Short mmCIF file of C-alpha atoms and ligand atoms in Angstrom, two decimals:
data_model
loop_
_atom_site.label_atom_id
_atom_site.label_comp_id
_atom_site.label_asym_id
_atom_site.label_seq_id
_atom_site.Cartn_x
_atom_site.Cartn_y
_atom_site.Cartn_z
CA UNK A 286 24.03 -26.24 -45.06
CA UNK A 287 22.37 -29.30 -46.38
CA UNK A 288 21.12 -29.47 -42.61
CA UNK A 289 19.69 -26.81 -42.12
CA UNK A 290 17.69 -26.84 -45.90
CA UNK A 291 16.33 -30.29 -44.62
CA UNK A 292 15.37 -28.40 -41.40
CA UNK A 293 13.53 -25.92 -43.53
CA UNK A 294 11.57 -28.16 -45.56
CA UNK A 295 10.64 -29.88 -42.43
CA UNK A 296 9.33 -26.96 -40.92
CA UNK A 297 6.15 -25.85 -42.95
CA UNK A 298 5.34 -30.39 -42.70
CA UNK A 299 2.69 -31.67 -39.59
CA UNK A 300 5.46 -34.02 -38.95
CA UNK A 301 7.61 -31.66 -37.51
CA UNK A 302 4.64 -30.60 -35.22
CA UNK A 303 4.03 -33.91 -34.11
CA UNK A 304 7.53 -34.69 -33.30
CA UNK A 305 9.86 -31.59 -33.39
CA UNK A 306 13.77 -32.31 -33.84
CA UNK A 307 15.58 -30.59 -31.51
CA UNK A 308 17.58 -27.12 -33.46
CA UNK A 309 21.10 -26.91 -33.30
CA UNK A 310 22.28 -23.26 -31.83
CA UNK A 311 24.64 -22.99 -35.01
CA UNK A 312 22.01 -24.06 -37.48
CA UNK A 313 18.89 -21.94 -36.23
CA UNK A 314 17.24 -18.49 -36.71
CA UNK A 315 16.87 -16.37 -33.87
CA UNK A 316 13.45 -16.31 -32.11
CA UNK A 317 12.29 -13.08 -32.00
CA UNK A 318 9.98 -11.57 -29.58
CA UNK A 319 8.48 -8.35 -30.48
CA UNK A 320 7.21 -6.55 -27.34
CA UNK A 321 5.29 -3.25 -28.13
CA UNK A 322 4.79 -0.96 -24.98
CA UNK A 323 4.41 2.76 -24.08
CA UNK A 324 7.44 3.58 -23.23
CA UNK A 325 6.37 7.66 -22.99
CA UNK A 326 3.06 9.47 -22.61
CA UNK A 327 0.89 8.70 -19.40
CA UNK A 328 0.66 5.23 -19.77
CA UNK A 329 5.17 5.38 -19.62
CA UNK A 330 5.34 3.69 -16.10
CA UNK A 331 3.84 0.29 -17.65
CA UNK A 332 6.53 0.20 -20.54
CA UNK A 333 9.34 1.15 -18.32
CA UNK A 334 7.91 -1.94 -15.45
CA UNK A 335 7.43 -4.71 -18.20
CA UNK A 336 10.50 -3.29 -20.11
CA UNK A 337 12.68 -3.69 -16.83
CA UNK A 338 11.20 -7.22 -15.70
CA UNK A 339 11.39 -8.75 -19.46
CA UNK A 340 15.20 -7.61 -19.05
CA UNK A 341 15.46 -9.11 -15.68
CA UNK A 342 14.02 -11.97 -17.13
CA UNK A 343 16.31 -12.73 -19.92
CA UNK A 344 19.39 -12.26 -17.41
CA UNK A 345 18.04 -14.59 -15.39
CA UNK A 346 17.03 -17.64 -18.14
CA UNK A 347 19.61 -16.38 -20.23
CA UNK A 348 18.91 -15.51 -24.17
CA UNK A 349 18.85 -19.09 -26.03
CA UNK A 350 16.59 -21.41 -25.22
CA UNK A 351 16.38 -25.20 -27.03
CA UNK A 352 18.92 -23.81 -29.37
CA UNK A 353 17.24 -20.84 -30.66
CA UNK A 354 18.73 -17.45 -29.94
CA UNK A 355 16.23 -15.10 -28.47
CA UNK A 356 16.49 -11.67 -29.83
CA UNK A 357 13.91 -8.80 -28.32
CA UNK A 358 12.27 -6.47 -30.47
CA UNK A 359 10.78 -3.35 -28.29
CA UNK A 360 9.37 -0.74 -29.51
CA UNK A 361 7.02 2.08 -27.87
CA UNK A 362 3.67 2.98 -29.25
CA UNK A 363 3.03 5.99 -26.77
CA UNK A 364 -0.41 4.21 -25.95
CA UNK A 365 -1.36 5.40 -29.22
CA UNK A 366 -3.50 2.83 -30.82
CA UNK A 367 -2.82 3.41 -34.65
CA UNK A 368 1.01 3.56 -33.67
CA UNK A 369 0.65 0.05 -32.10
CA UNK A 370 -1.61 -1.44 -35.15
CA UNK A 371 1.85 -0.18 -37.57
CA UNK A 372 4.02 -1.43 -35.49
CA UNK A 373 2.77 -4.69 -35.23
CA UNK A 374 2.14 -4.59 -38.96
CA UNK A 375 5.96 -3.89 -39.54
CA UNK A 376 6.78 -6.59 -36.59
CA UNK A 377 5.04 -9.37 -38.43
CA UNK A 378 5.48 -8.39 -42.37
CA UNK A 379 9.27 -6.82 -42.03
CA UNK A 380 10.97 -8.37 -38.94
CA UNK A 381 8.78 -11.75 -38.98
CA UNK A 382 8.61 -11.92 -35.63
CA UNK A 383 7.35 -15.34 -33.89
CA UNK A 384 5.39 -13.81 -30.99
CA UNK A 385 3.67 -10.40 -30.27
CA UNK A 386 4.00 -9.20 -26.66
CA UNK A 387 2.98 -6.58 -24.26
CA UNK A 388 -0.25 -4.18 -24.81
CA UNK A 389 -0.13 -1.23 -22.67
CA UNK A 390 -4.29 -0.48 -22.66
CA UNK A 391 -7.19 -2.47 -23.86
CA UNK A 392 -7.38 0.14 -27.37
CA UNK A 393 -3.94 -0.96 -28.07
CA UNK A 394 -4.51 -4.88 -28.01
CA UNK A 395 -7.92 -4.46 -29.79
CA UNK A 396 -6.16 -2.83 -32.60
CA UNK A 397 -3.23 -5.69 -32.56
CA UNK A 398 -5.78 -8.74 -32.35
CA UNK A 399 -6.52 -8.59 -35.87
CA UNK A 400 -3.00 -8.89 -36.86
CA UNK A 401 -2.24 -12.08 -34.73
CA UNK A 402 -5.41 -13.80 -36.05
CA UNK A 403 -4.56 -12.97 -40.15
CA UNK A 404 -0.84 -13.51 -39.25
CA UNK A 405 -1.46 -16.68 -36.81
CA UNK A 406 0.95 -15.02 -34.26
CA UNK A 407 0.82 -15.65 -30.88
CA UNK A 408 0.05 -12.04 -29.27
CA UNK A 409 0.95 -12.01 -25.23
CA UNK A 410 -0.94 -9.63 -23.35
CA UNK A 411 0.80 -8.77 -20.28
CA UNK A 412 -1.09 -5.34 -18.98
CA UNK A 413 -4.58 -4.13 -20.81
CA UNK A 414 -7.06 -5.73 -18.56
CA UNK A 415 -10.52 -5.77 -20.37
CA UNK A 416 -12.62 -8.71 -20.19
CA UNK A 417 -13.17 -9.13 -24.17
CA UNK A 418 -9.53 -8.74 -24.91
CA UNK A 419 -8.77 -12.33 -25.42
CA UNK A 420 -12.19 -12.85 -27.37
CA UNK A 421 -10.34 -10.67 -30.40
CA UNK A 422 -8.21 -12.99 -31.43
CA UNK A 423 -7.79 -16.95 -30.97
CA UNK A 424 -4.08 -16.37 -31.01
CA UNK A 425 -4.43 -13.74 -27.80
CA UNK A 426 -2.64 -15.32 -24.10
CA UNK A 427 -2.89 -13.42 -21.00
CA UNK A 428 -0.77 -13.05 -17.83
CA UNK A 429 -2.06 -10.08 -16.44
CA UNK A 430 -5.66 -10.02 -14.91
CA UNK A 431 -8.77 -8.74 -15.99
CA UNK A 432 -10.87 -6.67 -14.13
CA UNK A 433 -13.83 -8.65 -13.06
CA UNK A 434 -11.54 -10.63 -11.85
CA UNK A 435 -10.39 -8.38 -8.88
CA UNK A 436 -13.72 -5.93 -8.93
CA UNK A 437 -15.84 -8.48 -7.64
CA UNK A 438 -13.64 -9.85 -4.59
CA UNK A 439 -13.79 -5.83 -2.88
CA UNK A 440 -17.72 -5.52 -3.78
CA UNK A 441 -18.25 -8.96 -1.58
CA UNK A 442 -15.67 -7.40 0.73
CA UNK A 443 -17.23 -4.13 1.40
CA UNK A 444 -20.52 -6.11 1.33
CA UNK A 445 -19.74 -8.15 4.45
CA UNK A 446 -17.52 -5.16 6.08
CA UNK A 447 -20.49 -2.57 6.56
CA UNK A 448 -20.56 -0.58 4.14
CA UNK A 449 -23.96 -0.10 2.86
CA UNK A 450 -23.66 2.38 -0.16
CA UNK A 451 -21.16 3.13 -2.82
CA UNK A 452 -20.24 5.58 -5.21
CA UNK A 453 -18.31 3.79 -8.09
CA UNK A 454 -15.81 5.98 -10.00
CA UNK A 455 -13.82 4.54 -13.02
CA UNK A 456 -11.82 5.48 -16.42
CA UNK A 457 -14.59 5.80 -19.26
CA UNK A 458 -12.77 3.16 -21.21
CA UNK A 459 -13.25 -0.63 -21.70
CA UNK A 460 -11.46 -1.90 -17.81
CA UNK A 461 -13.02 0.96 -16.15
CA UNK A 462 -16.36 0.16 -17.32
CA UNK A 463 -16.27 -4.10 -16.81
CA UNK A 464 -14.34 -2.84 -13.56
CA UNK A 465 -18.35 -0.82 -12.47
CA UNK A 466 -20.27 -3.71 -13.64
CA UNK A 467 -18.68 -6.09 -11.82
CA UNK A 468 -18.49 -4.36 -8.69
CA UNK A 469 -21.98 -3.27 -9.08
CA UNK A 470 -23.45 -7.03 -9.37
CA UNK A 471 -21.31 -8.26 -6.94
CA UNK A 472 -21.96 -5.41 -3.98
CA UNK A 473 -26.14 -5.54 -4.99
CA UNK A 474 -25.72 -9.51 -4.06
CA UNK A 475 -24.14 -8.94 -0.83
CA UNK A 476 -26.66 -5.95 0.26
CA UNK A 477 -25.20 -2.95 -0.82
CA UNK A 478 -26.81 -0.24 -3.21
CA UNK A 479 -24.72 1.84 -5.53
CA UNK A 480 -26.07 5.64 -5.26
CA UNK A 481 -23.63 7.03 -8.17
CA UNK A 482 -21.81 6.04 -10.89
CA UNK A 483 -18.89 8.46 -12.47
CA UNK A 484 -16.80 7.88 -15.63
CA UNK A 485 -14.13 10.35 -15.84
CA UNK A 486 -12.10 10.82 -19.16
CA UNK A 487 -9.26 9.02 -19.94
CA UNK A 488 -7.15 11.37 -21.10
CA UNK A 489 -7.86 14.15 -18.46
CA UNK A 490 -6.90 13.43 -15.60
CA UNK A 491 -8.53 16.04 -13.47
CA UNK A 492 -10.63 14.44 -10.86
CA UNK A 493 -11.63 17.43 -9.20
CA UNK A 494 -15.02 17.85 -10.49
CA UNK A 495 -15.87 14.19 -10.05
CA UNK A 496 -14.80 14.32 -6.90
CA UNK A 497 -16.78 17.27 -5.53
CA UNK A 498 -20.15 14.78 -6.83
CA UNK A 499 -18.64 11.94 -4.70
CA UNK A 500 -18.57 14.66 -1.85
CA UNK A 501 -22.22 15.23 -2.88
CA UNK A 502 -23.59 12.18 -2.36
CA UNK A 503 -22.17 10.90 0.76
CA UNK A 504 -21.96 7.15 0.01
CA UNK A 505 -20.23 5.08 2.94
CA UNK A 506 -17.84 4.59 0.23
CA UNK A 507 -16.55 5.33 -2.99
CA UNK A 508 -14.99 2.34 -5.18
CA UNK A 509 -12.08 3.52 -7.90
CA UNK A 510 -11.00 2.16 -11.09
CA UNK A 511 -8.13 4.31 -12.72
CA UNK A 512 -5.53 2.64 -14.90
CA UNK A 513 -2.00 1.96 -13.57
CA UNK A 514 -0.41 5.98 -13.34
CA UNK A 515 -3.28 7.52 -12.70
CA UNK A 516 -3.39 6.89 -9.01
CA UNK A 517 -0.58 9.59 -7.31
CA UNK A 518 -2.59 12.45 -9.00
CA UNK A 519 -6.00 10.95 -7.85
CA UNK A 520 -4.77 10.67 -4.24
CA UNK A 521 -3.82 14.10 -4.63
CA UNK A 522 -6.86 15.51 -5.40
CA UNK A 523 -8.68 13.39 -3.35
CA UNK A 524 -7.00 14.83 -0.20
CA UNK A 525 -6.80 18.48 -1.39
CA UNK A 526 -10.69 18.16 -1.70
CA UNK A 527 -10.44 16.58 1.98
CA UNK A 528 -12.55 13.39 1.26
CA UNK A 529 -9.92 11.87 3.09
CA UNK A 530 -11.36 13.63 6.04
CA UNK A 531 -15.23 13.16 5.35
CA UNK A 532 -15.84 10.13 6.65
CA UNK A 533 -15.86 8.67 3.03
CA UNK A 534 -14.20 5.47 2.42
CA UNK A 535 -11.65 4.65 -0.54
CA UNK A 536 -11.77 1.17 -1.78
CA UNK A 537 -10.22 0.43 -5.24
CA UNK A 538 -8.34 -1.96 -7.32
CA UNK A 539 -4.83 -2.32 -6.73
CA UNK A 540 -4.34 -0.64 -10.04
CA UNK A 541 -5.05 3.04 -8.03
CA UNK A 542 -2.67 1.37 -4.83
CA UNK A 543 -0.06 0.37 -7.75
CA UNK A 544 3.44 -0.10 -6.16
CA UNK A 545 4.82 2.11 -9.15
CA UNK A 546 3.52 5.14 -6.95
CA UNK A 547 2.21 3.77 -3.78
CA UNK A 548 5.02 5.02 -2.05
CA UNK A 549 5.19 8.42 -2.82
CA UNK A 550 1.81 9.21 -1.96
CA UNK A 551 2.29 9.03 1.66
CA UNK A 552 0.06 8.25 4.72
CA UNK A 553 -3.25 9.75 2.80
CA UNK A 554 -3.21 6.46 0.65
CA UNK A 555 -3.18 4.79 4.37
CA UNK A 556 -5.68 2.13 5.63
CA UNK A 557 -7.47 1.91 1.70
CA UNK A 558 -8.40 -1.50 1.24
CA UNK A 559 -8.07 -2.46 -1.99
CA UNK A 560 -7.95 -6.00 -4.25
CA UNK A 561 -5.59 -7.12 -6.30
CA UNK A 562 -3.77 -10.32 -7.97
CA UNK A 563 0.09 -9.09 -7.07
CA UNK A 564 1.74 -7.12 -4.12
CA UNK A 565 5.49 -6.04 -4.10
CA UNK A 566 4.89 -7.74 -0.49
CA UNK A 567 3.84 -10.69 -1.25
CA UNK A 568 5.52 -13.09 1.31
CA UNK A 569 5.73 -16.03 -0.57
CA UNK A 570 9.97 -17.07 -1.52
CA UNK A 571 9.52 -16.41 -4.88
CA UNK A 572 8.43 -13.47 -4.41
CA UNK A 573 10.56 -12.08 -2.22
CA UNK A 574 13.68 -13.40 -4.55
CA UNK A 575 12.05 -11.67 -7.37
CA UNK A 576 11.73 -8.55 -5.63
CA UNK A 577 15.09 -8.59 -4.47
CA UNK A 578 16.58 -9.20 -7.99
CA UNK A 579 13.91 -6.73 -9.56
CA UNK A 580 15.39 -4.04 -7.30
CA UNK A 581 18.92 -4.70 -7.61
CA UNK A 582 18.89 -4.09 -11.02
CA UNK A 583 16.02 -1.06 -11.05
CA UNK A 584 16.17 1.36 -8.31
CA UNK A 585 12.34 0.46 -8.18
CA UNK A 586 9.62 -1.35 -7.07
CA UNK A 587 8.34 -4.16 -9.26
CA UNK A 588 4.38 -3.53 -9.95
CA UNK A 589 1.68 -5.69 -11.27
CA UNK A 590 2.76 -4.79 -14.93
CA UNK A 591 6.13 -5.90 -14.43
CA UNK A 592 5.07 -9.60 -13.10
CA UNK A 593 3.01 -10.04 -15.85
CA UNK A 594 5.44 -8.92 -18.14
CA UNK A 595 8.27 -10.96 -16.17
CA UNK A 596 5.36 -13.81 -16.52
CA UNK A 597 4.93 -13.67 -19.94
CA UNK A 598 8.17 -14.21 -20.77
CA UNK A 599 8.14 -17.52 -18.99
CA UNK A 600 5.06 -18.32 -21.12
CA UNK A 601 6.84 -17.68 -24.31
CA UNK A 602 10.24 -19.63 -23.48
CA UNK A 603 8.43 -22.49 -22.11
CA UNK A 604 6.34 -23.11 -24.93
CA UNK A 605 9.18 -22.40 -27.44
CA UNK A 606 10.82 -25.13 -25.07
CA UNK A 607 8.49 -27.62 -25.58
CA UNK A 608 8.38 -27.14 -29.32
CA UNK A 609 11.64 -28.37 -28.59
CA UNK A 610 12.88 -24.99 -30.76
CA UNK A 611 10.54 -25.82 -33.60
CA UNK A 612 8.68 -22.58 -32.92
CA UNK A 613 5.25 -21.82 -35.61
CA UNK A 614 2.31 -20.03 -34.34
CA UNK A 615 0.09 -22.53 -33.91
CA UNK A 616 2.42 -25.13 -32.18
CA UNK A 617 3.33 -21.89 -29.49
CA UNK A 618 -0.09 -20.99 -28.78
CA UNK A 619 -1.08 -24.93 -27.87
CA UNK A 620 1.78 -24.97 -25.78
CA UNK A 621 0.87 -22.02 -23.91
CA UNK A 622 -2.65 -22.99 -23.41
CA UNK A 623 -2.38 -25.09 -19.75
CA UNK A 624 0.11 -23.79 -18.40
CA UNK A 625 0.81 -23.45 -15.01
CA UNK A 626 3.18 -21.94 -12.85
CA UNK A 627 4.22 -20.44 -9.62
CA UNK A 628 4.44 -16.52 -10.75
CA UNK A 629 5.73 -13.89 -8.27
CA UNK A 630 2.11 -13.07 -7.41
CA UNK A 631 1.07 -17.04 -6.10
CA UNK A 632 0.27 -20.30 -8.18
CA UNK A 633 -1.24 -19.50 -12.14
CA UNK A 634 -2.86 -21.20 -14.75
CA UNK A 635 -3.17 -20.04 -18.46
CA UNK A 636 -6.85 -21.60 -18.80
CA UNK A 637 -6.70 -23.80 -22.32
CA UNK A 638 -9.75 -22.91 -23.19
CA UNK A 639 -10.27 -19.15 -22.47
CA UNK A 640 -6.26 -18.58 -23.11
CA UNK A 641 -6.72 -15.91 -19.79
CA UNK A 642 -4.86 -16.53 -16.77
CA UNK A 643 -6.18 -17.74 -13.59
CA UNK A 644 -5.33 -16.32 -10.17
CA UNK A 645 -5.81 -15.64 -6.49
CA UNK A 646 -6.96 -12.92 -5.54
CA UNK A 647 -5.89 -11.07 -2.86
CA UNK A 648 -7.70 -8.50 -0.56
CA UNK A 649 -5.05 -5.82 0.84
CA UNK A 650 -4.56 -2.93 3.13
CA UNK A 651 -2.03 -0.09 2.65
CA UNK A 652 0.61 0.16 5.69
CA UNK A 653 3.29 1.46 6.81
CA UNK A 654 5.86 -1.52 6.67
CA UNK A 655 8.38 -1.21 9.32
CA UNK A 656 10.47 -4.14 8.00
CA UNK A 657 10.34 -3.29 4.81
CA UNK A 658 11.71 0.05 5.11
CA UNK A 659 8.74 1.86 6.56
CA UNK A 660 7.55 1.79 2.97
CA UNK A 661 3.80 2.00 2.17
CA UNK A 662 3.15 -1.60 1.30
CA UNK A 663 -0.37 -3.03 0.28
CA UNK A 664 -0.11 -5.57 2.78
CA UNK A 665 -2.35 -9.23 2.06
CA UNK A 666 -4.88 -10.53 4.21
CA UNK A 667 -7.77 -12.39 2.58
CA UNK A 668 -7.21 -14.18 -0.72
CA UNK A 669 -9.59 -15.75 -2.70
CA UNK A 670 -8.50 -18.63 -4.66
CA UNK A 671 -7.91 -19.84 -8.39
CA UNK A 672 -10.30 -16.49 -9.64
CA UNK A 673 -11.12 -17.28 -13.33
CA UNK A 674 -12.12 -14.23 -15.14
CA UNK A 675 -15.79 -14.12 -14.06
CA UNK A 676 -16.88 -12.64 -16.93
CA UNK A 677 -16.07 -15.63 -18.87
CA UNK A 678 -17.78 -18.24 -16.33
CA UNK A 679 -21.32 -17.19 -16.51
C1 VNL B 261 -5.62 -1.25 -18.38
C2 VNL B 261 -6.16 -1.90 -17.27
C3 VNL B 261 -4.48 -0.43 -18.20
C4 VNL B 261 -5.60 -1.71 -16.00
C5 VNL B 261 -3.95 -0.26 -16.94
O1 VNL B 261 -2.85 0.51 -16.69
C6 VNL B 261 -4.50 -0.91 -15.84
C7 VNL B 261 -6.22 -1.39 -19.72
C8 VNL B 261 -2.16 1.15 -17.72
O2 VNL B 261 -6.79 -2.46 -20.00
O3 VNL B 261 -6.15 -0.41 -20.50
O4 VNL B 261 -3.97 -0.70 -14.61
#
């Protein structure tokens, strides 16, 4: 007892900062990680892939770490930004939480961001994708991507590959919209023109109208942006409006050849060359073991969401490591800043001074996969290197 009130008054000191005891299993509270994700409505395949891989996670690294027990708080905000904002609210006032993870879509960490700042919680974004997300908060990490980052590696792509003009055709929301800029500058440096550009609603997903303006305008090819679980339905619709059979092109982020779905689309999604920061087929060990173990337990594919939500967790227990337990906002965040790692997707580095991660990017083709199952697979074969969000560089 008398311990653990010296521990206490320790705690709020600088000295304890500078040189953090190590905390005794018996003696400390738990750590507790409060992970808010839609877990139903249409964004429900990104809570159920960062739910599964923060599970697969804590089996792995087991549930204490420098003598703090770990306890997960996870709750579902639907993708419902004023359900996320109480949520957090109650996470941080009620439970007390020592870190705020997951973020399904950009609305849902804008709404959050305040929260971490006044509450000087570390808030882990490991899926919304906007540029401007970490410039919310100063208490915002991210092991996802952002899309600048992977919209500008297809523009040079399609640039150099003979393709001369584009429609682009995104989500009207904050990714979709840094996702047309950033194709758009890119594909203009390397030659191209962009003849059309279509924003289709969020919340509706019925392409078909879009679509039939894409078929209008005859670009060599069209570029998409739709968020993770929109991109069965597109494919869909693309093919029952037979632009798979006009002589248009499909280029995209990976977020429209997600492996949540890719497989299930069948051969239409074929031969769509696409860029992206993870593939399930990534050949690299750790990937493959990761994979392996992700599937065992799942009866699915890991996705992009579920690596950065897998990633994440490594952020949070290595920086609650090298607080050697100590914990505190501030002390977390500066020992997430700099880290670097080799994730599932290839080598990472959580960038000190941006707090956003950087990554290769890879340049990928959907196959058929006859070792793998004859799965569709977006298979890797350019890769750019250490991509910093490129948003952030200029
Ligand atoms: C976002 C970006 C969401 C990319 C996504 O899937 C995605 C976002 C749900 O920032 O809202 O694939």
């Amino acid at each position: 007892m008398k311990r653990r009130l010296a521990l206490h008054a320790l705690a709020g000191s600088a000295a304890l900062a500078a040189a953090p005891l190590v905390v005794r299993a018996a003696d400390a509270k738990p750590f507790k990680i409060g992970f808010i994700l839609p877990m139903t409505g249409q964004s429900a395949s990104t809570g159920k892939q960062i739910e599964a891989a923060v599970k697969l996670w804590m089996a792995q690294n087991g549930t204490t770490v420098a003598g703090r027990k770990i306890e997960l708080i996870l709750k579902d905000d639907a993708g419902t930004a004023d359900t996320t904002r109480r949520i957090a609210q109650e996470m941080v006032v009620n439970d007390k939480v020592d870190v705020l993870a997951g973020f399904g879509l950009t609305p849902l960490a804008f709404a959050t961001a305040p929260i971490a700042t006044q509450s000087k919680t570390p808030m882990v974004v490991t899926a919304a994708a906007t540029s401007a997300i970490t410039e919310q908060s100063p208490y915002i990490v991210r092991t996802s991507f952002t899309l600048p980052q992977v919209s500008v590696s297809i523009a040079e792509w399609a640039g150099k590959h003979g393709i001369k003009s584009v429609v682009t055709f995104v989500a009207d929301y904050g990714p979709g919209i840094d996702a047309e800029k950033f194709f758009k500058s890119q594909f203009l440096l390397n030659g191209g023109k962009v003849i059309g550009e279509i924003r289709s609603p969020l919340r509706s997903p019925d392409f078909a109208p879009f679509l039939q303006k894409v078929a209008d305008q005859k670009p060599d090819a069209v570029f998409v942006f739709l968020p993770s679980g929109q991109g069965a339905a597109f494919m869909k619709q693309f093919a029952e409006r037979g632009l798979d059979k006009s002589g248009i092109k499909l280029i995209a982020t990976g977020d429209v050849t997600d492996d949540d779905q890719l497989n299930d689309m069948g051969d239409v999604a074929l031969g769509i060359v696409n860029s992206h920061h993870y593939s399930a087929a990534h050949p690299s060990a750790a990937n493959k073991k990761f994979v392996a173990a992700f599937e065992a337990a799942n009866k699915f594919r890991p996705n992009f969401m579920a690596v950065a939500g897998y990633d994440g967790m490594r952020v949070i227990y290595a920086a609650l490591a090298a607080t050697k337990g100590a914990g505190g906002g501030d002390a977390l965040l500066a020992a997430m800043k700099g880290q670097v790692f080799e994730s599932p997707r290839g080598p990472v580095l959580i960038d000190a001074q941006t707090r956003d991660i950087v990554q290769d990017v890879y340049i990928r083709k959907v196959e058929r996969v006859p070792a793998m199952g004859n799965q569709l697979y977006n298979v890797e074969f350019d890769v750019q290197k250490q991509v910093k969000d490129p948003a952030k560089t200029k």
